Amino acid sequence: MDTYMTLTAYGDGAQAALEKAQDEVEKLEDEWSVTNENSEIYQLNHSGGNPVTLSDDTADIVGFALEMAEETGGDLDPTIYPVLEAWGFTTDENRIPSQEELDALLANVGYERVQLDGTTVQLPAGMEFDLGAVGKGYTGDILAQLLEDEGVTSALLDLGGNIQAVGERPGGGDWRLGIRSPFDGGEGVLGMLLASDCAVVTSGNYERYFVGEDGKEYGHIIDPDTGYPVDNGLASVTIITEEGKRGDALSTSMFVKGLDEASRYWQDYQDFEMILVTQDGQIYLTEGIEDQFTLSSDFGNMDTHVIERDEQ
Ligand code: ADP
Ligand code: MG
C-alpha cells in the first residue's frame, strides 16, 4: 500500500496476534496492488473488458468503493487512476497534463460503468480500478477484527496516517490520538483527540504533491469532474468513524467536496465526525467531537469553528 504501518497491541497474546496481522496485510497487498502482476486488481485492469471473478475480500472492497462512489455523487471515484497516472502521481514523475489529454482520459473514468455481480466484476476495456482511497481504511477494519478475534482488547494501528484504535488504551480510558497538521509537510501535530474504538483517517495534499512549472502546488487527490487536483482552500480533512473503510472513503471525498458541501454532507448523514483545516488556518470541528479535541499549543493562533447540527 506504499506506506509505513505501525501496529501496536497490548496484553497476552499480542505478539502472536501482530504476526498474524502482518501476514494479513501482506495478503491484502498482494490482492489489491495495481502494479503487482499477480494481484486481482491488476488482473481486473488487464481483463480487456471480460468478467473477472474476485476473492471475497476483494469483491467486498470493490463493492464498498462503488457504493461510496454512488453515495458521494462520484466525488470518490475508484476509476480515476488513469488521470492520476497522467499527473505522474503513480511514478513520482510529476507533470501537468494538457486539457486535451485530461479530457481523453476522463472519457474512461466513471464508476457507474463498473458491473459487480456477486464476486464477478466487469470493467470496460480502457478503464482502470484502484483502491488507493479506501484500501488502507478497509485493511484497518480487517486487522482490528483479526486482533479482537485473537483476544486483543487494546491496540493502536497506524496505517500510513490512518489510525485505528481497538478498544481503550491499556489500563482503560480514551486514547490520546495526535491529529497530524497539514502544514510544514505534515510534520507537526495539530491537536489531540480523545477517542476509543474508532478509526481516525486524514486526507490532505501535504503527503503527496508537487510544485508545477507554474509555481503552483498540485496534490494527489483529484476532482473527478475536472481531472485536476483539488484546489478548494482545504488543507486537510480528518474523519472519525466506527469503520475505517468509511472514514477513508469520506476523508478523500469530503476533501473533494470542500468546506461547504462537506458540512452539508455531515448534516445529512451524521454517522461520522470531522475536522476540516483550511489553507488559511481555520479549523472546523463537527459538534460531536468539540469536547474531545484540543489544539496543540503550536497552533494556538488558529481560529476554531464548530459545525453545529441544524435544528430539525
Ligand atoms: P492517502 O491514501 O494518501 O492517505 P487518501 O485516502 O485521501 O490518501 O487517498 C488518496 C489516493 O486515492 C490517491 O493517492 C489516489 O490513489 C486516489 N484518489 C485520488 N483522488 C481520488 C478520487 N477522487 N476518488 C478516488 N480515489 C482517488
Ligand atoms: Mg481516503
Coordinates of C-alpha atoms and ligand atoms in Angstrom, one line a residue:
M1 CA 0.0 0.0 0.0
D2 CA 3.0 2.2 -0.5
T3 CA 3.3 3.4 3.1
Y4 CA 4.6 2.6 6.6
M5 CA 2.4 0.8 9.1
T6 CA 3.0 0.6 12.8
L7 CA 0.9 -1.9 14.7
T8 CA 0.9 -1.9 18.5
A9 CA -1.0 -4.3 20.6
Y10 CA -1.1 -4.9 24.4
G11 CA -1.8 -7.8 26.7
D12 CA -1.5 -11.6 26.5
G13 CA -1.1 -13.0 23.0
A14 CA -0.4 -9.6 21.5
Q15 CA 2.8 -10.7 19.8
A16 CA 1.3 -13.7 18.1
A17 CA -1.7 -11.6 17.0
L18 CA 0.5 -9.0 15.5
E19 CA 2.3 -11.6 13.5
K20 CA -1.0 -12.8 12.0
A21 CA -1.9 -9.1 11.4
Q22 CA 1.3 -8.6 9.4
D23 CA 0.6 -11.7 7.3
E24 CA -2.9 -10.4 6.6
V25 CA -1.5 -7.0 5.4
E26 CA 0.8 -8.8 3.0
K27 CA -2.0 -11.0 1.7
L28 CA -4.3 -8.0 1.1
E29 CA -1.4 -6.1 -0.5
D30 CA -0.9 -9.0 -2.9
E31 CA -4.6 -9.0 -3.8
W32 CA -5.0 -5.3 -4.3
S33 CA -1.8 -3.9 -5.7
V34 CA -2.3 -2.0 -9.0
T35 CA 1.3 -2.8 -10.1
N36 CA 1.9 -6.4 -9.0
E37 CA 1.0 -8.6 -12.0
N38 CA -0.4 -11.3 -9.8
S39 CA -2.8 -9.1 -7.9
E40 CA -6.6 -9.4 -8.5
I41 CA -6.8 -5.7 -9.2
Y42 CA -4.0 -5.9 -11.8
Q43 CA -5.9 -8.9 -13.4
L44 CA -9.1 -6.8 -13.5
N45 CA -7.3 -3.8 -15.0
H46 CA -5.9 -6.1 -17.8
S47 CA -9.1 -8.1 -18.4
G48 CA -9.9 -6.3 -21.7
G49 CA -13.5 -5.9 -20.6
N50 CA -14.0 -9.5 -19.8
P51 CA -15.7 -10.6 -16.5
V52 CA -13.2 -11.5 -13.7
T53 CA -14.1 -13.5 -10.5
L54 CA -12.6 -12.0 -7.4
S55 CA -11.9 -13.3 -3.9
D56 CA -14.5 -12.5 -1.3
D57 CA -12.3 -9.8 0.4
T58 CA -11.6 -8.1 -2.9
A59 CA -15.2 -8.3 -4.2
D60 CA -16.3 -6.8 -0.8
I61 CA -14.0 -3.8 -1.0
V62 CA -14.7 -3.2 -4.7
G63 CA -18.4 -3.3 -3.9
F64 CA -17.9 -0.9 -1.0
A65 CA -15.9 1.5 -3.2
L66 CA -18.7 1.5 -5.7
E67 CA -21.3 2.2 -3.1
M68 CA -19.3 5.1 -1.7
A69 CA -18.8 6.5 -5.2
E70 CA -22.6 6.4 -5.6
E71 CA -23.2 7.9 -2.1
T72 CA -20.8 10.8 -2.7
G73 CA -22.1 11.6 -6.2
G74 CA -18.9 10.4 -7.8
D75 CA -16.5 12.7 -5.7
L76 CA -15.0 9.4 -4.8
D77 CA -14.3 7.5 -8.0
P78 CA -12.2 4.3 -7.9
T79 CA -11.8 4.6 -11.7
I80 CA -9.8 7.8 -11.5
Y81 CA -6.4 6.0 -11.8
P82 CA -5.6 6.9 -15.4
V83 CA -5.8 10.6 -14.5
L84 CA -3.6 10.1 -11.5
E85 CA -1.0 8.4 -13.8
A86 CA -1.1 11.4 -16.2
W87 CA -0.2 13.7 -13.4
G88 CA 2.7 11.4 -12.5
F89 CA 1.4 10.6 -9.0
T90 CA 1.9 6.9 -9.6
T91 CA 5.6 7.2 -10.6
D92 CA 6.7 10.4 -9.0
E93 CA 7.5 11.8 -12.4
N94 CA 5.1 14.7 -12.0
R95 CA 3.9 16.8 -14.8
I96 CA 0.9 19.0 -15.8
P97 CA -1.1 17.2 -18.5
S98 CA -2.8 19.2 -21.2
Q99 CA -6.6 19.7 -21.1
E100 CA -7.0 17.6 -24.3
E101 CA -5.1 14.7 -22.6
L102 CA -7.2 15.0 -19.5
D103 CA -10.5 15.1 -21.5
A104 CA -9.5 12.0 -23.3
L105 CA -8.6 10.2 -20.0
L106 CA -11.8 11.3 -18.3
A107 CA -13.8 9.6 -21.1
N108 CA -12.5 6.4 -19.4
V109 CA -13.4 7.4 -15.9
G110 CA -16.8 6.6 -14.4
Y111 CA -17.7 4.2 -11.6
E112 CA -21.2 3.7 -13.0
R113 CA -19.8 1.6 -15.8
V114 CA -18.3 -1.0 -13.5
Q115 CA -20.6 -4.0 -13.1
L116 CA -20.4 -6.1 -10.0
D117 CA -22.5 -9.2 -9.6
G118 CA -21.7 -11.3 -6.6
T119 CA -17.9 -11.7 -6.8
T120 CA -17.8 -11.2 -10.5
V121 CA -16.8 -7.8 -11.8
Q122 CA -16.7 -6.4 -15.3
L123 CA -14.6 -3.4 -16.1
P124 CA -14.9 -1.9 -19.6
A125 CA -11.7 -2.1 -21.6
G126 CA -9.6 1.0 -21.2
M127 CA -10.8 1.7 -17.7
E128 CA -8.7 1.1 -14.5
F129 CA -9.8 0.4 -11.0
D130 CA -7.8 1.3 -7.9
L131 CA -8.3 1.1 -4.2
G132 CA -5.9 3.9 -3.2
A133 CA -8.6 5.9 -1.5
V134 CA -10.2 3.1 0.6
G135 CA -7.7 0.2 0.9
K136 CA -5.9 1.3 4.0
G137 CA -9.2 2.0 5.8
Y138 CA -10.5 -1.4 4.9
T139 CA -7.3 -3.0 6.0
G140 CA -7.6 -1.3 9.3
D141 CA -11.1 -2.8 9.8
I142 CA -9.9 -6.3 8.9
L143 CA -6.9 -6.0 11.3
A144 CA -9.0 -4.7 14.1
Q145 CA -11.3 -7.6 13.7
L146 CA -8.4 -10.1 13.5
L147 CA -6.9 -8.7 16.7
E148 CA -10.2 -8.9 18.5
D149 CA -10.7 -12.5 17.4
E150 CA -7.2 -13.2 18.8
G151 CA -8.3 -11.9 22.2
V152 CA -6.6 -8.5 22.0
T153 CA -8.7 -5.8 23.7
S154 CA -6.3 -2.9 23.3
A155 CA -4.3 -1.9 20.2
L156 CA -3.4 1.1 18.2
L157 CA -2.9 0.6 14.4
D158 CA -1.3 3.3 12.4
L159 CA -1.6 2.5 8.7
G160 CA 0.2 5.3 6.9
G161 CA -1.7 8.0 8.8
N162 CA -5.0 6.1 9.1
I163 CA -5.4 5.4 12.8
Q164 CA -7.5 2.5 14.0
A165 CA -8.0 2.3 17.8
V166 CA -9.0 -1.1 19.1
G167 CA -10.7 -0.8 22.4
E168 CA -9.4 1.6 25.0
R169 CA -5.8 2.3 25.9
P170 CA -4.0 -0.2 28.2
G171 CA -5.4 0.4 31.7
G172 CA -8.6 1.9 30.4
G173 CA -9.8 5.3 29.1
D174 CA -9.7 7.0 25.8
W175 CA -6.6 7.0 23.6
R176 CA -4.9 10.4 23.1
L177 CA -4.6 10.4 19.3
G178 CA -2.4 13.0 17.6
I179 CA -4.0 14.6 14.5
R180 CA -1.4 15.5 12.0
S181 CA -1.1 19.1 10.9
P182 CA -1.3 19.7 7.2
F183 CA 1.2 22.5 7.4
D184 CA 5.1 22.2 7.3
G185 CA 4.9 19.0 5.2
G186 CA 2.7 17.2 7.7
E187 CA 5.4 17.0 10.4
G188 CA 3.6 18.8 13.3
V189 CA 0.7 17.7 15.5
L190 CA -2.4 19.9 15.1
G191 CA -4.1 18.7 18.2
M192 CA -5.1 15.7 20.3
L193 CA -8.3 13.8 20.0
L194 CA -9.6 11.7 22.9
A195 CA -11.3 8.6 21.5
S196 CA -11.6 4.8 21.7
D197 CA -12.8 2.0 19.4
C198 CA -12.8 4.0 16.2
A199 CA -11.0 5.0 13.1
V200 CA -9.4 8.4 12.6
V201 CA -8.5 9.0 8.9
T202 CA -6.9 12.1 7.5
S203 CA -6.6 13.1 3.8
G204 CA -4.7 16.1 2.6
N205 CA -2.4 17.4 -0.1
Y206 CA 0.6 17.6 2.2
E207 CA 1.5 13.9 1.9
R208 CA 1.9 13.7 -1.9
Y209 CA 2.1 16.8 -4.0
F210 CA 4.4 18.6 -6.4
V211 CA 5.2 22.1 -7.4
G212 CA 4.5 22.7 -11.1
E213 CA 6.5 24.8 -13.6
D214 CA 3.8 27.4 -13.0
G215 CA 4.8 27.5 -9.3
K216 CA 1.5 26.1 -8.1
E217 CA 1.2 23.1 -5.8
Y218 CA -0.7 20.1 -7.2
G219 CA -1.8 17.4 -4.8
H220 CA -2.7 13.7 -5.2
I221 CA -6.5 14.0 -4.7
I222 CA -8.2 14.5 -8.0
D223 CA -11.6 16.1 -8.6
P224 CA -13.2 13.6 -11.0
D225 CA -15.3 16.3 -12.6
T226 CA -12.3 18.2 -13.9
G227 CA -9.4 15.8 -13.8
Y228 CA -7.5 18.4 -11.8
P229 CA -6.0 18.1 -8.3
V230 CA -8.4 19.5 -5.8
D231 CA -7.8 23.2 -5.1
N232 CA -10.7 24.5 -2.9
G233 CA -8.9 26.1 0.0
L234 CA -8.9 22.9 2.2
A235 CA -5.6 21.7 3.6
S236 CA -6.8 18.5 5.3
V237 CA -9.9 16.5 6.2
T238 CA -10.0 14.2 9.2
I239 CA -12.9 11.8 9.6
I240 CA -13.7 9.9 12.8
T241 CA -15.9 6.9 12.3
E242 CA -16.7 3.5 13.6
E243 CA -15.4 1.8 10.4
G244 CA -12.0 2.7 8.8
K245 CA -13.2 2.0 5.3
R246 CA -16.0 4.6 5.6
G247 CA -13.5 7.0 7.2
D248 CA -11.1 6.5 4.3
A249 CA -13.8 6.9 1.6
L250 CA -15.1 10.0 3.3
S251 CA -11.8 11.7 4.0
T252 CA -10.9 11.6 0.3
S253 CA -14.4 12.6 -0.9
M254 CA -15.0 15.3 1.7
F255 CA -11.7 16.8 0.6
V256 CA -13.0 16.9 -3.0
K257 CA -16.3 18.4 -1.8
G258 CA -14.8 21.3 0.1
L259 CA -15.9 23.0 3.3
D260 CA -19.5 23.9 2.5
E261 CA -20.5 20.8 0.7
A262 CA -18.8 18.6 3.3
S263 CA -20.6 20.3 6.1
R264 CA -23.9 19.7 4.4
Y265 CA -23.0 16.1 3.8
W266 CA -22.3 15.7 7.5
Q267 CA -25.7 17.2 8.3
D268 CA -27.3 14.6 6.0
Y269 CA -25.5 11.5 7.4
Q270 CA -24.2 12.4 10.9
D271 CA -22.7 8.9 11.3
F272 CA -19.2 10.4 11.4
E273 CA -17.4 13.3 12.9
M274 CA -14.9 15.5 11.1
I275 CA -12.2 18.1 11.4
L276 CA -11.6 20.3 8.4
V277 CA -8.5 22.6 8.2
T278 CA -8.3 25.3 5.6
Q279 CA -5.2 26.6 3.9
D280 CA -5.7 30.0 5.6
G281 CA -5.5 28.4 9.0
Q282 CA -9.2 27.9 10.1
I283 CA -10.3 24.8 11.8
Y284 CA -13.8 23.5 11.6
L285 CA -15.0 20.7 14.0
T286 CA -18.3 18.9 13.9
E287 CA -20.3 19.3 17.1
G288 CA -19.9 15.7 18.3
I289 CA -16.2 15.9 18.9
E290 CA -15.9 19.5 20.1
D291 CA -15.2 18.4 23.6
Q292 CA -12.8 15.7 22.6
F293 CA -10.4 17.8 20.6
T294 CA -7.6 20.0 22.0
L295 CA -5.5 22.2 19.7
S296 CA -1.7 21.9 20.2
S297 CA 0.0 25.0 21.7
D298 CA 2.0 25.4 18.4
F299 CA -1.3 26.0 16.6
G300 CA -2.9 28.1 19.3
N301 CA -3.3 31.0 17.0
M302 CA -5.7 29.2 14.6
D303 CA -9.3 30.0 14.7
T304 CA -11.6 27.1 15.6
H305 CA -15.3 26.9 14.5
V306 CA -17.9 24.4 15.4
I307 CA -20.2 22.9 12.7
E308 CA -23.5 22.6 14.6
R309 CA -26.4 20.3 13.9
D310 CA -29.2 22.1 12.1
E311 CA -32.4 22.3 14.2
Q312 CA -34.8 19.8 12.8
Ligands
ADP1 P1 -3.8 8.5 1.4 O1 -4.0 7.2 0.8 O2 -2.6 9.2 0.9 O3 -3.8 8.5 2.9 P2 -6.4 9.2 0.5 O4 -7.1 8.2 1.4 O5 -7.1 10.5 0.5 O6 -4.9 9.5 1.0 O7 -6.4 8.6 -0.9 C1 -5.7 9.3 -1.9 C2 -5.5 8.3 -3.0 O8 -6.7 8.0 -3.6 C3 -4.7 8.9 -4.2 O9 -3.3 8.7 -4.0 C4 -5.2 8.2 -5.4 O10 -4.6 6.9 -5.4 C5 -6.7 8.0 -5.0 N1 -7.5 9.1 -5.5 C6 -7.2 10.4 -5.7 N2 -8.4 11.1 -6.0 C7 -9.4 10.2 -5.9 C8 -10.8 10.3 -6.0 N3 -11.4 11.5 -6.3 N4 -11.5 9.2 -5.9 C9 -10.9 8.0 -5.6 N5 -9.6 7.9 -5.4 C10 -8.9 9.0 -5.5
MG2 MG -9.2 8.1 1.8

